[in-house]
Short mmCIF file of C-alpha atoms and ligand atoms in Angstrom, two decimals:
data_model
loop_
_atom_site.label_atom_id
_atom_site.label_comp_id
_atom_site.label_asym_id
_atom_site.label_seq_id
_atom_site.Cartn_x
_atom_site.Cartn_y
_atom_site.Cartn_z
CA UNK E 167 46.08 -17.58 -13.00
CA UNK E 168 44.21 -19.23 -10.37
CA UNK E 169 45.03 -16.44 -7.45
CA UNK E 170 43.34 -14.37 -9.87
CA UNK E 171 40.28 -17.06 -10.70
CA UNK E 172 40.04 -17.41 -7.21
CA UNK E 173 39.82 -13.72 -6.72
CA UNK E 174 36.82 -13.27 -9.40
CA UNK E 175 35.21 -16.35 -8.02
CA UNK E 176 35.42 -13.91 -4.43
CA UNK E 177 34.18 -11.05 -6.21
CA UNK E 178 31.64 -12.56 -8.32
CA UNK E 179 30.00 -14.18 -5.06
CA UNK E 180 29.87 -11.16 -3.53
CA UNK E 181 27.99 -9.58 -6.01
CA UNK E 182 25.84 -12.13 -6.17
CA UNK E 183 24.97 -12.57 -2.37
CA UNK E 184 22.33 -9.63 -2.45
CA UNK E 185 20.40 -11.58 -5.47
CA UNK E 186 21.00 -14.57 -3.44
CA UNK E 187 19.37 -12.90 -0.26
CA UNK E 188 16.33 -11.43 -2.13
CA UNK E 189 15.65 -15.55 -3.55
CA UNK E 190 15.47 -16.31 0.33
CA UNK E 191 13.50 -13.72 1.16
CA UNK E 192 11.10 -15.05 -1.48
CA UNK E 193 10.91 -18.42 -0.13
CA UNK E 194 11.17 -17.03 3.31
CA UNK E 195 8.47 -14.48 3.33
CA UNK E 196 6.33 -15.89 0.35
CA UNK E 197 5.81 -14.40 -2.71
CA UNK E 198 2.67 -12.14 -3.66
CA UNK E 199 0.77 -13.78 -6.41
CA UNK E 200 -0.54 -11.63 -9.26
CA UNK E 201 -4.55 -12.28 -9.39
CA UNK E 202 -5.91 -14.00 -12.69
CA UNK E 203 -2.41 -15.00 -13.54
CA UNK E 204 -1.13 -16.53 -10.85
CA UNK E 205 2.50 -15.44 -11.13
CA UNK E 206 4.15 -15.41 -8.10
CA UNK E 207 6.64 -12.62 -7.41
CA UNK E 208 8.87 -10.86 -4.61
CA UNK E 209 7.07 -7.95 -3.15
CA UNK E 210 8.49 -6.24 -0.29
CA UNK E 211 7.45 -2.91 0.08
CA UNK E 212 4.07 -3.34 2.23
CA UNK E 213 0.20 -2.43 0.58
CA UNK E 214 0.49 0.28 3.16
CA UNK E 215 3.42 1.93 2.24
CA UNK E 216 2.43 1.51 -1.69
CA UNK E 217 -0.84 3.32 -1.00
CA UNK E 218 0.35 6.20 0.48
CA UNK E 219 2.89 6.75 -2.33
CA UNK E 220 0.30 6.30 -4.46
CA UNK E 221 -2.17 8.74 -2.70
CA UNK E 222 0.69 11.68 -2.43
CA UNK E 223 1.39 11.28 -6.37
CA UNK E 224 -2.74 11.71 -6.34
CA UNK E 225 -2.88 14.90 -4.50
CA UNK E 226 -0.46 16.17 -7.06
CA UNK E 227 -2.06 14.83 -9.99
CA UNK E 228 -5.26 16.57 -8.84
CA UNK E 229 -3.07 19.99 -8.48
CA UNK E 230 -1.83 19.94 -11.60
CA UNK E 231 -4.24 18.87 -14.17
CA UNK E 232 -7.75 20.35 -14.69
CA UNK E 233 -11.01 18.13 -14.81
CA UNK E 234 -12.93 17.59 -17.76
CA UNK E 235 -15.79 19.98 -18.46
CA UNK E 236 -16.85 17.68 -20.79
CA UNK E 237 -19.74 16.10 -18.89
CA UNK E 238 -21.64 12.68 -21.01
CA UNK E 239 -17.09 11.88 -21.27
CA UNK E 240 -17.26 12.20 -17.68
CA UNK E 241 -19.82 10.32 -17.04
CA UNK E 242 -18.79 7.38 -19.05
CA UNK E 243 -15.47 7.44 -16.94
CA UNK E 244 -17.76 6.86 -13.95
CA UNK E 245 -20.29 4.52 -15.65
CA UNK E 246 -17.13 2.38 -16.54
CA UNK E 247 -14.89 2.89 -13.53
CA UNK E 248 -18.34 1.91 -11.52
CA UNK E 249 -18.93 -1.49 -12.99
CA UNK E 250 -14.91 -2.75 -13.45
CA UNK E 251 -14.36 -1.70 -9.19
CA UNK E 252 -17.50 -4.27 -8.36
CA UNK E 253 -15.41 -7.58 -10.27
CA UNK E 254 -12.52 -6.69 -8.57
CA UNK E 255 -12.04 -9.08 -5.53
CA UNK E 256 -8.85 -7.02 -3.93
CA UNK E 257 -9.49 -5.47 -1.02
CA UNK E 258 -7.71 -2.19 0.57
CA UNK E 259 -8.86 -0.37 -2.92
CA UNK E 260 -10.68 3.62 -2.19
CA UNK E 261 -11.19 3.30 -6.53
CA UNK E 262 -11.52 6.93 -7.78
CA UNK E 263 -11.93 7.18 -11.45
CA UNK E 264 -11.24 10.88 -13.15
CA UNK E 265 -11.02 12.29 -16.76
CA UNK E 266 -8.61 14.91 -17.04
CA UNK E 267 -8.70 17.96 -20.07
CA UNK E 268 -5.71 17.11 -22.20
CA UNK E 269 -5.11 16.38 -25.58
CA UNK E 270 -3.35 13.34 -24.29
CA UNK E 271 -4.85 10.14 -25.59
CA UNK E 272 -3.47 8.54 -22.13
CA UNK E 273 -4.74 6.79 -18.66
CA UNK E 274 -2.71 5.99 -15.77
CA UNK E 275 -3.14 4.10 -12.70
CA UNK E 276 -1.27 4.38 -9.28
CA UNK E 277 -1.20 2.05 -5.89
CA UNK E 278 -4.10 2.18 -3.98
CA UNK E 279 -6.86 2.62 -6.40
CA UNK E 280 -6.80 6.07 -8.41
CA UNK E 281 -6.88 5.96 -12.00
CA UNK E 282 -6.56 9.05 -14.71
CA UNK E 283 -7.82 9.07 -18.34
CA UNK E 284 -7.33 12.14 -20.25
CA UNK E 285 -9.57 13.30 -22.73
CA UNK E 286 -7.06 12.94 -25.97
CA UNK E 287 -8.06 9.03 -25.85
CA UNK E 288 -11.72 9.50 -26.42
CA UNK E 289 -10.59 10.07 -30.13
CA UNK E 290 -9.66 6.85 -30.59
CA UNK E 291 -12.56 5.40 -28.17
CA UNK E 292 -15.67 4.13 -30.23
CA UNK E 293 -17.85 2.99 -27.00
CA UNK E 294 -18.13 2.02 -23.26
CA UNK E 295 -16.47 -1.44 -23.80
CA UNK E 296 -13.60 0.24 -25.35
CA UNK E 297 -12.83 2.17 -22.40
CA UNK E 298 -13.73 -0.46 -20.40
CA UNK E 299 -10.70 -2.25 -21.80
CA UNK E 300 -8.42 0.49 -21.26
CA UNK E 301 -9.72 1.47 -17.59
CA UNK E 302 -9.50 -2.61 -16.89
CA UNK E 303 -5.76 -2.71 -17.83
CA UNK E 304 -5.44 0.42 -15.62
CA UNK E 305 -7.03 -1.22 -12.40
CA UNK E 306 -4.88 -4.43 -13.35
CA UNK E 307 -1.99 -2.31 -12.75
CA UNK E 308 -3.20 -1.83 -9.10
CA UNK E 309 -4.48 -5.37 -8.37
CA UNK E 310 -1.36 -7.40 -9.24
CA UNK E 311 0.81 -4.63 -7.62
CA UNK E 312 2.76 -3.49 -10.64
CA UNK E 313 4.17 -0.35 -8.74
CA UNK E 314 5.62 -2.90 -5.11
CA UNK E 315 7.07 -5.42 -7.55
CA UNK E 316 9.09 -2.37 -9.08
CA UNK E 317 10.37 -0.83 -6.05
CA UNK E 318 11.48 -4.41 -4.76
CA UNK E 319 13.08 -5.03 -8.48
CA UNK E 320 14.84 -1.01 -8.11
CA UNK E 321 15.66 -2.57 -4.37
CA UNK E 322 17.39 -5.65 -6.01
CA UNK E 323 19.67 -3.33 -8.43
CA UNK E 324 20.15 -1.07 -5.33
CA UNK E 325 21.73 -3.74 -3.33
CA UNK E 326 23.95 -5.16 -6.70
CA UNK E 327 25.22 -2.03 -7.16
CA UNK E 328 26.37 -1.82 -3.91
CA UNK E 329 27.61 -5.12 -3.36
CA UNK E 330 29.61 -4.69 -7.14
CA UNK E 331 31.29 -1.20 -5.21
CA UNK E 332 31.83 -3.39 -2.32
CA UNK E 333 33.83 -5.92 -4.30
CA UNK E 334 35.56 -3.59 -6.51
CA UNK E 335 36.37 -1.60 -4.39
CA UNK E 336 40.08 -2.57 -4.32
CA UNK E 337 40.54 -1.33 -7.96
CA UNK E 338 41.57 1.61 -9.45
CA UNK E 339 38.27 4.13 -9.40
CA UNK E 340 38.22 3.81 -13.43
CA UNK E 341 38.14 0.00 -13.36
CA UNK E 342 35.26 0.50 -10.58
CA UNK E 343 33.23 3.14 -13.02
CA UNK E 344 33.45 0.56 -16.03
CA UNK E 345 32.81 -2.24 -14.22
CA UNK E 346 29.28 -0.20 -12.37
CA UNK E 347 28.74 0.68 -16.50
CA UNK E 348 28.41 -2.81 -17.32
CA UNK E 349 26.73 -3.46 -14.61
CA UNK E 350 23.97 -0.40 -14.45
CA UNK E 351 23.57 -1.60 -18.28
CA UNK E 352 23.10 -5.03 -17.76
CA UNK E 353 20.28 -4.41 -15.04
CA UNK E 354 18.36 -2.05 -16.77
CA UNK E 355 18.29 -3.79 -19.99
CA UNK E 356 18.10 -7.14 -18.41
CA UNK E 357 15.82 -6.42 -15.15
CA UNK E 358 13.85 -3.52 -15.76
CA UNK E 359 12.64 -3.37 -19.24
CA UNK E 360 11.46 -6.68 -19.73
CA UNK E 361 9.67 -6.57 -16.35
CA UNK E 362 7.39 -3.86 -18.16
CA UNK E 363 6.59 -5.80 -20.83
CA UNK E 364 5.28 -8.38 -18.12
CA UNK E 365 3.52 -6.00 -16.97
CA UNK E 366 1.93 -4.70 -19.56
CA UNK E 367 0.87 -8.21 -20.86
CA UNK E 368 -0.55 -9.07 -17.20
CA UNK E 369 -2.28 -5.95 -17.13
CA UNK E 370 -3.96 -6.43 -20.34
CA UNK E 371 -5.05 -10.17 -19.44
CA UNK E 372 -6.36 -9.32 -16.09
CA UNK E 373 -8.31 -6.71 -17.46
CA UNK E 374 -9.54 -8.31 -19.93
CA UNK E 375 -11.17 -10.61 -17.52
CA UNK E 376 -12.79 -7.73 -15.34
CA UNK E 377 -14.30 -6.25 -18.48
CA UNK E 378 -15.55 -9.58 -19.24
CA UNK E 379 -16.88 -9.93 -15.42
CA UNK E 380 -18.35 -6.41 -15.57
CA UNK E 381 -20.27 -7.84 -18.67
CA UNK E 382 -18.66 -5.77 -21.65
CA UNK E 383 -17.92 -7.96 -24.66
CA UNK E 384 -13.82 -8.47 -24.58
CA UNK E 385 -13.43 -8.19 -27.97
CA UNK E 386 -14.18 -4.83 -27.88
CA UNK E 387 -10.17 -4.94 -26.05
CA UNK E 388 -8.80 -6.28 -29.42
CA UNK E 389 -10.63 -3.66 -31.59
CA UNK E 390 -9.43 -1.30 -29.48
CA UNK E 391 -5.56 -2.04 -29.06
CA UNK E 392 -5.79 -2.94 -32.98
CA UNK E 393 -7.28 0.53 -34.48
CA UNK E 394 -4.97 2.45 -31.46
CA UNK E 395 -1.96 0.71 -32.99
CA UNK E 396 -3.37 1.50 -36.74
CA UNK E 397 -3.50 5.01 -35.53
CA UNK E 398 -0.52 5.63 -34.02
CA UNK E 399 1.53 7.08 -36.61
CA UNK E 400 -0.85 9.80 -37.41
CA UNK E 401 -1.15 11.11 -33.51
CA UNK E 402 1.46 12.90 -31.74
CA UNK E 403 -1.04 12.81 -28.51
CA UNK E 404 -0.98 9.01 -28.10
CA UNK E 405 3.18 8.74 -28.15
CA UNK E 406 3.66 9.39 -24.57
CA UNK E 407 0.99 6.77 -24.16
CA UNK E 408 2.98 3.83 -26.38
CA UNK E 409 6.11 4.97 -24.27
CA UNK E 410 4.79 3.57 -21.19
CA UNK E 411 2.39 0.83 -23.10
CA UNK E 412 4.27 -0.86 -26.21
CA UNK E 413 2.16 -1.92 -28.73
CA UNK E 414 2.43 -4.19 -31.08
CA UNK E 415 0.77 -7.55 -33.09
CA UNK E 416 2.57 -9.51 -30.04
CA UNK E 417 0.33 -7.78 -27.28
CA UNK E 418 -2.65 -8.31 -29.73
CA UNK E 419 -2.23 -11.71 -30.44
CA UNK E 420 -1.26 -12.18 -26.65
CA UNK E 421 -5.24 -10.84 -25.60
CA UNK E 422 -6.62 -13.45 -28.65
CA UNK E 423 -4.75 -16.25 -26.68
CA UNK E 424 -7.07 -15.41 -23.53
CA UNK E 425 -10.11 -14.63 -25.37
CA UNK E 426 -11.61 -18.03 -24.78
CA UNK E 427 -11.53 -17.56 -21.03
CA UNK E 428 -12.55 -14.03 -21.24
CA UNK E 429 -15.53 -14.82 -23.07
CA UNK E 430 -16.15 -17.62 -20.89
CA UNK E 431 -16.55 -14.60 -17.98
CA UNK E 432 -18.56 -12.94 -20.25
CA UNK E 433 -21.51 -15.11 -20.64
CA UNK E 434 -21.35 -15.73 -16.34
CA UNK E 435 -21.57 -11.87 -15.88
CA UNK E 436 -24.92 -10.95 -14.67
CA UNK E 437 -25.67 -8.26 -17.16
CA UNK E 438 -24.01 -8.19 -20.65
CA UNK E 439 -23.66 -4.25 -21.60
CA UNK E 440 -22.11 -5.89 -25.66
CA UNK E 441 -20.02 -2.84 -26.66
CA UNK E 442 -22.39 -0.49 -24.54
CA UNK E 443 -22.83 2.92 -24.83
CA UNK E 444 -21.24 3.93 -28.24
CA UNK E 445 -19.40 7.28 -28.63
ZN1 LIG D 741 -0.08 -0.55 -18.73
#
C-alpha cells in the first residue's frame, strides 16, 4: 500500500512538473497584463510570432471570401473601425477593418490587427454604436492577446500530456489510453473552455470602454447583445456566431456591472457620436 502511494505520489509529480515549470516561467519572465482589466496572464509565444500567424490566416481570409458590394455597409465598417483604432493605446497594430458578403451575422478578429464582419449581422445592427460594440469586442480580442494566451494554454496541455505518457509509461498501453482520456477530458473541460468564457467577458468589457472612448454611447452594447440574444432562435445565420461568443443574461448583466465606468469614458471622449449613424 505505500510502495504503491509512493509510486502515485512519483507519478503524480511528474505530471505535475510541466504545470509547475509554466508557474515559474510566469514569475520568471512576467506575465502580460490584459489592458482595461488588468489580469495578468502567461504569454509566451512572442507579438511577433502572433502577428504573422495572424497575417497568413489574413491572406487566406481575403482569398476566400468576397467583399461587400454593399457600399454606405462598407463604409460604416470604416467609419467605425476608424474611430475604435484611435482609443486604442497598443502599439504594433496595422488595424484593417473589412465587411465580407455572407449571410453570416458574424465578425472575427485575429493577432495583429485585422478584423472581419460579414454582412448577415447588419440585420440585427440598428446603428453605428451598435457595431461599434461589436467591432470593439473584436479589437479587444487583439489588444489583450486572446490568440498568445491560447497557444501558451494549448502549450501547457501539450507538455501534461506528455509528461502523463512519460509517467505512465510503465503500464499496460490500455491503462496509458484511459488514463490520457481522463486526462485530455479534464483539460479541455477544465482549461480550455472556461478560458473562452474569460475571454469573451474581457473582450466585451474592454470594448466597451473603447466605444465609450471613441464617443459612442455604451449602452448601445447592451441593446445590442440583448435584442441579438432575443433573436437568436429565429436565425440560423447568427449560430456559428453564439458558437464562438456564448450569450446569455450572465454576459449582459456582466457589461451593466461596467457601465458606470464606461459611461464615465463617455462623457471624457472628445466627440459624443450617441447611437450615431442609424441603419
Ligand atoms: Zn469574442
Amino acid at each position: 500500500m505505500k510502495n504503491r502511494l509512493m509510486s502515485m505520489t512519483k507519478h503524480f509529480s511528474s505530471m505535475i512538473r510541466p504545470l509547475g515549470l509554466v508557474a515559474c516561467l510566469c514569475v520568471l519572465t512576467g506575465c502580460v497584463m490584459e489592458p482595461i482589466t488588468g489580469r495578468r496572464r502567461l504569454i509566451l509565444t512572442p507579438m511577433s510570432m502572433e502577428t504573422e500567424l495572424g497575417l497568413q490566416a489574413w491572406s487566406e481570409t481575403l482569398k476566400k471570401e468576397r467583399l461587400s458590394t454593399n457600399a454606405s455597409r462598407t463604409a460604416a465598417v470604416t467609419r467605425v473601425g476608424d474611430a475604435l483604432k484611435k482609443t486604442v493605446k497598443a502599439s504594433g497594430y496595422d488595424w484593417e477593418f473589412k465587411l465580407f458578403e455572407s449571410k453570416q451575422a458574424n465578425a472575427f478578429c485575429l493577432p495583429g490587427g485585422k478584423i472581419a464582419v460579414y454582412e448577415g449581422l447588419f440585420d440585427f445592427l440598428r446603428n453605428d454604436a451598435e457595431l461599434a460594440a461589436v467591432v470593439g469586442h473584436e479589437i479587444a480580442h487583439a489588444t489583450a492577446r486572446h490568440g498568445g494566451e491560447r497557444m501558451t494554454q494549448a502549450l501547457a496541455v501539450n507538455l501534461g500530456t506528455a509528461a502523463l505518457l512519460y509517467a505512465t509509461s510503465g503500464q499496460g498501453a490500455e491503462q496509458q489510453q484511459r488514463w490520457l482520456l481522463a486526462y485530455t477530458g479534464i483539460s479541455n473541460l477544465g482549461v480550455i473552455l472556461p478560458y473562452s468564457r474569460v475571454h469573451e467577458y474581457a473582450a466585451d468589457r474592454i470594448g466597451l470602454i473603447y466605444m465609450a472612448r471613441a464617443g459612442y454611447d455604451p449602452r448601445a452594447a447592451v441593446n445590442f447583445w440583448t435584442s441579438f440574444a432575443a433573436g437568436k432562435g429565429k436565425q440560423s445565420a447568427i449560430s456559428e456566431f453564439l458558437s464562438t461568443h456564448p450569450l446569455g443574461e450572465k454576459r449582459i448583466a456582466k457589461l451593466k456591472e461596467h457601465m458606470g465606468q464606461a459611461l464615465a469614458e463617455y462623457r471624457k471622449a472628445p466627440k459624443r457620436h450617441g447611437y450615431g449613424q442609424t441603419y
